[in-house]
Each structure stands twice: as C-alpha cells, then as structure tokens.
Amino acid sequence: MRFLLYRVTGSHMKALRLEGIEKIQLIDIQPPVCDSTETLLKVTYCSVCRTDAKMWSQGQRDLVLPRVLGHEICGHKPNNPAENFVVWPAKTCNQCHYCKSGAENLCSNIQVIGFHIDGGFAQYIKVPKRSLIKIPPTVPPEIACMTELLSSAINATEQVNLQKNQTVLIFGGGPAGLMLGLACKYFGAHPFIVEKNSAKLNQVTPFCKKANIYLSDTPAGNFDVAINAAPDPSALIEGISKLNPGGKYCLFSGFTKNTPIPSELLNEVHYRQLTLIGAYGSTKRQMKLALKIIETNTQTLRLLIDKIIRLENVPLVLPKILLGQSLKYVVDLTE
C-alpha cells in the first residue's frame, strides 16, 4: 500500500485529488468557475465516506479520473458565511422521465459530485444552484454533512415501502447500517442491526443505545425486510433465509466478492414470493427529509464522529475506513 501525497504550488485553493489507484495529491489549483446554473460554495466540512476509500483503493463504476473526491458536503456562499447549506450531490438533466417524476437519482445523464465532477475535498466547489439545501441554525455543520448518507438510507426504506411496526434486519454496523437503523426508527419500524465484528460491536453500542436500536452479532427470528449495509455476499444468503414469506430484501451496499448465487437461494425467492430490490443514491426530497431527521438527532449522530481532521490527513484514514476500524472522519475546511 502506498501514498502519493504532495502539493503543487502556485495557485489559489487547496484540493485533494485522486489521480489513480492509491495515488492522491494535495494540490493548489484555481477555484472553479461557475456558469449561470451554478454557485460557488466555500466548503466548511466534508465527511469521508467508505465509498471514497473504495474509490481510492480500487476505483468505482462511476468514477472519472482525475477527481477531487468528497460528496458529503456542507458549506456556505463566500459572501454569506452565516447561511449554511448541504449539497445534494448530483447534476441532472431535469428533462427526462425520471427527473420529472421525482426519481432524479435515476437520471441517465446524471453527474455525481465527487464521482463524475469534482467534489468537496477542496476549499471551494461549484454546485448546481438547485442542489443547495439550507441548514437550520440548530444543526452543527459537522453533523449536517452526514445528510447525504442518511438520505441514501431513506431511499432504501422507501424502495421496500417500509411500514410502521415492520421488523428490519440490517447487516453491518458501520455508518451506513446505523443510518439505516435511524431511518427505520423514523418510519416507525423496528430495526435489528447485525454486526459480527466484536470490536465494531462495542464501538457502535453507545449509538444504538441512544437511538434505541437493537444490536447483536447474530440475527434472531424472522423479519419483514432485510437490507445489506455490508459488502459480504453472505449477507444476501443469510438475509433471504431470515425473511418472512412475502418479505423484501434491499441491496443497499455493493458486494465485493464475485460469488455465484446458489440456485437454492433463487428458489427461496420463488417459493416464498420474496422481493429483491436495489437502492442507490437519493433524491433531493429525501435529502430534505434526512436533514429534518438530523435536526432532532444531532447528539446521537455526534457519536458517529471519530475525529475531525484536516484535508491533508484524509489519505491516512482511508485504510482504516476500508478495514472497518472507524465510523466517521469529518474534514474541517473552515480555515
């Protein structure tokens, strides 16, 4: 494992740019220039997502290099530091069927900030004006930058049409799994998070206790819904076996291993009329709902933050994130 970390001098803002697999540079570049549909944002905080770490280590389907990563962004307009925003991290066509029907995360022309276009690991970023969502003054910006992850969790619960009092089995006790649990609680469901790593289990216990989410290393009983927030394909096999007849399984996290799906598993889907459904990203409406949930859970969500770090320290935490040794690192760009 190697790092390429250096600064190119002579320009106007700092940015952390991924050039290739495990090659990341701290550079000085010109601030972005906005067109009439965009606005310049001074980034204040940007949390580091596991997807950022995966892109650094192995790339990603939608990643276009070189790229400034970071899609969990909070900031303000340069001339108005009192008004803070989170960013719905997408630029869409606003013309297709999906955009017009409120499913703009499925736009075939979508460009995702931090994937197709430069993201929030920089002092300034240009974003579509329509992607800005104002943060209530009661929400600290370092907490608000988790809005995007929670909105993705909300998307998953909506894809399975989650109902009040349904039981939900969530595989993985990382930030994504915990956000899924929080979303389930908001909709009146009963989340059960399974985390098989004993160190991680201890690490997330305070969050689950405060959020009143059941946590264990072994799933008990059967469930109406199962969602994977872990990349191990065994979560699919075990999850399907734990579903009630007519239950639903949501593929929330991508699987890392090229493992064949047993025919017996597909037969279970057939005979018990199970539903498999995917969830990817979120809509702006879901971002607004996530921010509303965050507003009433700021102290709970603060338990997710391992440390607030500087931009140049991001490469040092990426391996820890990949190994599941952390919850949330948040980059402070307020200077």
XYZ file of N, CA and C in Angstrom, residues 49-186:
414
model
N -16.562 9.214 3.250
C -17.439 8.059 3.081
C -16.607 6.810 2.769
N -17.148 5.654 3.102
C -16.469 4.404 2.736
C -16.298 4.309 1.221
N -17.239 4.881 0.477
C -17.114 4.868 -0.977
C -15.884 5.654 -1.430
N -15.559 6.750 -0.743
C -14.330 7.489 -1.050
C -13.110 6.580 -0.890
N -13.105 5.815 0.190
C -11.989 4.907 0.445
C -11.916 3.803 -0.606
N -13.083 3.282 -1.024
C -13.107 2.250 -2.060
C -12.612 2.803 -3.392
N -12.988 4.037 -3.717
C -12.520 4.630 -4.971
C -11.013 4.808 -4.945
N -10.483 5.169 -3.784
C -9.036 5.312 -3.651
C -8.331 3.974 -3.831
N -8.917 2.901 -3.304
C -8.228 1.604 -3.297
C -8.461 0.780 -4.554
N -9.631 0.949 -5.200
C -9.925 0.056 -6.334
C -10.725 0.705 -7.450
N -11.055 1.991 -7.329
C -11.870 2.641 -8.341
C -13.349 2.386 -8.093
N -14.170 2.832 -9.037
C -15.621 2.669 -8.912
C -16.253 2.867 -10.280
N -17.391 2.245 -10.500
C -18.024 2.259 -11.819
C -18.224 3.667 -12.364
N -18.673 4.595 -11.527
C -18.995 5.941 -11.988
C -17.849 6.933 -11.829
N -16.712 6.487 -11.338
C -15.597 7.395 -11.086
C -14.878 7.759 -12.377
N -14.664 9.055 -12.575
C -13.903 9.562 -13.720
C -12.662 10.270 -13.175
N -11.491 9.749 -13.516
C -10.229 10.286 -13.011
C -9.605 11.267 -13.998
N -8.798 12.212 -13.486
C -8.548 12.514 -12.073
C -9.755 13.187 -11.446
N -9.884 13.045 -10.124
C -11.089 13.554 -9.470
C -10.821 14.003 -8.040
N -11.343 15.168 -7.700
C -11.436 15.589 -6.304
C -12.626 14.860 -5.700
N -12.367 13.998 -4.718
C -13.422 13.197 -4.108
C -14.222 14.029 -3.103
N -15.187 13.381 -2.467
C -15.972 14.023 -1.420
C -17.359 14.400 -1.882
N -18.380 13.743 -1.334
C -19.763 14.023 -1.737
C -20.688 14.271 -0.553
N -20.150 14.276 0.672
C -20.961 14.562 1.864
C -20.567 15.952 2.355
N -21.155 16.978 1.742
C -20.612 18.327 1.764
C -21.511 19.306 2.501
N -20.859 20.176 3.274
C -21.526 21.310 3.919
C -20.689 22.553 3.653
N -21.354 23.673 3.385
C -20.612 24.905 3.124
C -21.508 26.116 3.077
N -20.918 27.243 2.709
C -21.677 28.485 2.591
C -21.168 29.272 1.388
N -21.972 30.198 0.911
C -21.540 31.069 -0.163
C -20.458 31.997 0.374
N -19.447 32.298 -0.422
C -18.309 33.078 0.081
C -18.685 34.416 0.712
N -19.747 35.033 0.205
C -20.132 36.351 0.720
C -21.174 36.290 1.826
N -21.527 35.073 2.281
C -22.552 34.950 3.319
C -22.257 33.759 4.223
N -21.286 33.883 5.125
C -20.913 32.746 5.981
C -21.964 32.382 7.023
N -22.968 33.212 7.221
C -23.985 32.928 8.233
C -25.031 31.932 7.754
N -25.093 31.697 6.446
C -26.113 30.814 5.873
C -25.433 29.563 5.326
N -25.678 28.431 5.988
C -25.014 27.182 5.621
C -25.938 26.269 4.833
N -25.307 25.462 3.977
C -26.047 24.555 3.106
C -25.409 23.172 3.124
N -26.252 22.141 2.900
C -25.744 20.843 2.476
C -26.002 20.735 0.976
N -25.318 19.794 0.345
C -25.379 19.669 -1.111
C -25.954 18.313 -1.484
N -27.067 18.347 -2.221
C -27.497 17.109 -2.879
C -26.509 16.883 -4.024
N -25.709 15.798 -3.959
C -24.501 15.719 -4.794
C -24.743 15.214 -6.215
N -25.575 15.914 -6.949
C -25.843 15.468 -8.312
C -26.191 16.644 -9.214
N -25.874 16.452 -10.471
C -26.284 17.379 -11.527
C -27.067 16.556 -12.539
N -28.340 16.891 -12.712
C -29.223 16.091 -13.565
C -29.757 16.924 -14.721
N -30.408 16.250 -15.672
C -30.885 16.942 -16.874
C -32.164 17.734 -16.628
N -32.950 17.314 -15.632
C -34.229 17.962 -15.285
C -35.271 17.857 -16.399
N -35.038 17.021 -17.387
C -35.939 16.916 -18.535
C -36.486 15.512 -18.751
N -35.778 14.500 -18.286
C -36.177 13.127 -18.578
C -37.345 12.680 -17.686
N -37.869 11.505 -17.994
C -38.990 10.947 -17.232
C -38.653 10.827 -15.755
N -37.442 10.376 -15.442
C -37.062 10.156 -14.050
C -36.973 11.471 -13.289
N -36.379 12.479 -13.904
C -36.284 13.783 -13.252
C -37.668 14.370 -13.009
N -38.532 14.262 -13.991
C -39.864 14.856 -13.883
C -40.774 14.098 -12.919
N -40.465 12.829 -12.671
C -41.295 12.027 -11.773
C -40.761 11.990 -10.347
N -39.690 12.743 -10.070
C -39.145 12.782 -8.720
C -38.168 11.676 -8.405
N -37.702 10.967 -9.429
C -36.693 9.914 -9.244
C -35.404 10.335 -9.937
N -34.978 11.559 -9.664
C -33.850 12.133 -10.401
C -32.532 11.422 -10.136
N -32.464 10.598 -9.087
C -31.246 9.810 -8.870
C -31.058 8.743 -9.943
N -32.114 8.482 -10.751
C -32.034 7.507 -11.841
C -31.829 8.171 -13.204
N -31.643 9.475 -13.229
C -31.428 10.204 -14.487
C -30.267 9.577 -15.256
N -30.492 9.265 -16.532
C -29.446 8.613 -17.328
C -28.294 9.566 -17.634
N -28.511 10.860 -17.472
C -27.461 11.848 -17.719
C -26.879 12.414 -16.431
N -27.127 11.745 -15.325
C -26.688 12.260 -14.033
C -25.167 12.350 -13.955
N -24.707 13.405 -13.322
C -23.294 13.560 -12.984
C -23.217 13.752 -11.473
N -22.501 12.867 -10.818
C -22.450 12.873 -9.364
C -21.194 13.604 -8.899
N -21.395 14.532 -7.974
C -20.280 15.285 -7.395
C -19.374 14.325 -6.621
N -18.088 14.428 -6.883
C -17.121 13.532 -6.263
C -16.901 12.248 -7.030
N -17.660 12.033 -8.117
C -17.533 10.859 -8.973
C -17.230 11.299 -10.415
N -18.213 11.991 -11.022
C -18.045 12.489 -12.395
C -17.434 13.884 -12.420
N -17.747 14.685 -11.414
C -17.252 16.058 -11.322
C -16.654 16.274 -9.935
N -15.801 17.286 -9.812
C -15.019 17.462 -8.593
C -15.886 17.689 -7.362
N -15.419 17.105 -6.233
C -16.181 17.098 -5.002
C -15.642 17.994 -3.915
N -15.985 17.641 -2.675
C -15.831 18.528 -1.537
C -14.529 18.443 -0.779
N -13.555 17.629 -1.228
C -12.247 17.649 -0.585
C -11.430 18.804 -1.170
N -11.993 19.987 -1.063
C -11.382 21.203 -1.603
C -11.957 22.386 -0.839
N -11.237 23.501 -0.887
C -11.710 24.682 -0.165
C -12.948 25.295 -0.808
N -13.061 25.163 -2.130
C -14.226 25.687 -2.842
C -14.712 24.644 -3.836
N -16.018 24.698 -4.110
C -16.615 23.782 -5.066
C -17.740 24.505 -5.792
N -17.952 24.173 -7.056
C -19.118 24.704 -7.758
C -20.198 23.638 -7.752
N -21.426 24.054 -7.451
C -22.540 23.118 -7.374
C -23.749 23.718 -8.085
N -24.629 22.879 -8.626
C -25.870 23.407 -9.194
C -26.660 24.163 -8.124
N -27.207 25.289 -8.486
C -27.977 26.081 -7.516
C -29.107 25.269 -6.904
N -29.730 24.425 -7.729
C -30.871 23.651 -7.244
C -30.461 22.511 -6.304
N -29.159 22.272 -6.161
C -28.688 21.210 -5.275
C -28.467 21.685 -3.844
N -28.601 22.984 -3.604
C -28.362 23.523 -2.269
C -29.596 23.357 -1.386
N -29.366 22.921 -0.157
C -30.429 22.782 0.833
C -29.964 23.500 2.095
N -30.729 24.489 2.513
C -30.329 25.313 3.656
C -30.393 24.516 4.950
N -29.382 24.709 5.798
C -29.296 24.016 7.084
C -29.932 24.868 8.166
N -30.803 24.295 8.990
C -31.330 25.054 10.125
C -30.197 25.480 11.061
N -30.298 26.640 11.670
C -29.211 27.112 12.546
C -28.959 26.220 13.748
N -29.917 25.343 14.074
C -29.742 24.445 15.223
C -28.889 23.222 14.898
N -28.580 23.016 13.615
C -27.809 21.833 13.211
C -26.347 22.219 12.986
N -25.413 21.677 13.771
C -23.991 21.978 13.555
C -23.546 21.487 12.184
N -22.740 22.264 11.456
C -22.364 21.870 10.093
C -21.576 20.567 10.022
N -20.809 20.247 11.058
C -20.061 18.987 11.023
C -20.990 17.784 11.153
N -22.187 17.994 11.693
C -23.205 16.948 11.740
C -24.016 16.948 10.446
N -24.284 18.143 9.941
C -25.117 18.280 8.739
C -24.520 17.582 7.530
N -23.186 17.473 7.471
C -22.583 16.845 6.292
C -22.867 15.342 6.218
N -23.519 14.776 7.230
C -23.948 13.375 7.163
C -25.311 13.222 6.484
N -25.895 14.332 6.046
C -27.242 14.302 5.465
C -27.318 13.378 4.263
N -26.301 13.408 3.410
C -26.357 12.603 2.182
C -26.432 11.117 2.498
N -25.653 10.651 3.462
C -25.679 9.224 3.810
C -27.041 8.838 4.371
N -27.601 9.668 5.226
C -28.914 9.367 5.772
C -29.982 9.383 4.681
N -29.846 10.286 3.720
C -30.830 10.335 2.627
C -30.783 9.060 1.787
N -29.604 8.486 1.617
C -29.491 7.213 0.900
C -30.175 6.092 1.676
N -30.062 6.144 3.006
C -30.754 5.164 3.847
C -32.271 5.322 3.717
N -32.732 6.564 3.666
C -34.165 6.816 3.478
C -34.625 6.248 2.144
N -33.810 6.406 1.109
C -34.156 5.851 -0.200
C -34.365 4.340 -0.118
N -33.500 3.668 0.628
C -33.635 2.217 0.774
C -34.955 1.851 1.456
N -35.293 2.560 2.517
C -36.541 2.247 3.220
C -37.753 2.527 2.337
N -37.658 3.535 1.482
C -38.775 3.836 0.586
C -38.873 2.810 -0.540
N -37.751 2.279 -0.979
C -37.794 1.271 -2.047
C -38.519 0.004 -1.596
N -38.396 -0.340 -0.316
C -39.090 -1.528 0.197
C -40.468 -1.170 0.758
N -40.857 0.093 0.604
C -42.167 0.559 1.096
C -42.344 0.203 2.570
N -41.352 0.574 3.371
C -41.332 0.218 4.784
C -42.564 0.743 5.507
N -43.174 -0.129 6.308
C -44.391 0.215 7.039
C -44.124 0.224 8.547
N -44.977 0.950 9.236
C -44.879 1.020 10.687
C -44.983 -0.376 11.293
N -44.141 -0.621 12.298
C -44.093 -1.868 13.070
C -43.502 -3.050 12.311
N -43.044 -2.862 11.077
C -42.347 -3.951 10.410
C -40.975 -4.161 11.052
N -40.501 -5.389 10.987
C -39.178 -5.719 11.520
C -38.162 -5.704 10.381
N -36.986 -5.117 10.660
C -35.977 -4.911 9.615
C -34.632 -5.452 10.092
N -34.064 -6.368 9.327
C -32.745 -6.920 9.602
C -31.720 -6.158 8.770
N -30.766 -5.522 9.450
C -29.735 -4.725 8.775
C -28.390 -5.392 9.001
N -27.713 -5.730 7.911
C -26.394 -6.350 8.012
C -25.319 -5.264 7.942
N -24.556 -5.108 9.021
C -23.459 -4.152 9.047
C -23.706 -3.027 10.026
N -22.790 -2.860 10.964
C -22.913 -1.828 11.989
C -22.018 -0.635 11.752
N -21.652 -0.391 10.478
C -20.910 0.822 10.156
C -21.851 2.003 10.046
N -21.336 3.159 9.599
C -22.193 4.351 9.485
C -23.436 4.136 8.632
N -23.306 3.397 7.521
C -24.466 3.166 6.666
C -25.534 2.349 7.387
N -25.118 1.289 8.070
C -26.072 0.472 8.813
C -26.757 1.245 9.919
N -25.998 2.087 10.604
C -26.569 2.890 11.681
C -27.557 3.918 11.135
N -27.239 4.497 9.986
C -28.167 5.444 9.356
C -29.438 4.731 8.904
N -29.299 3.518 8.396
C -30.475 2.729 8.040
C -31.346 2.488 9.272
N -30.715 2.181 10.388
C -31.453 1.988 11.625
C -32.201 3.244 12.038
N -31.549 4.393 11.910
C -32.182 5.663 12.267
C -33.368 5.965 11.346
N -33.200 5.673 10.057
C -34.300 5.883 9.107
C -35.480 4.970 9.437
N -35.189 3.721 9.781
C -36.259 2.784 10.142
C -37.027 3.280 11.370
N -36.307 3.793 12.353
C -36.962 4.317 13.547
C -37.882 5.476 13.186
N -37.458 6.332 12.289
C -38.278 7.475 11.892
C -39.608 7.007 11.293
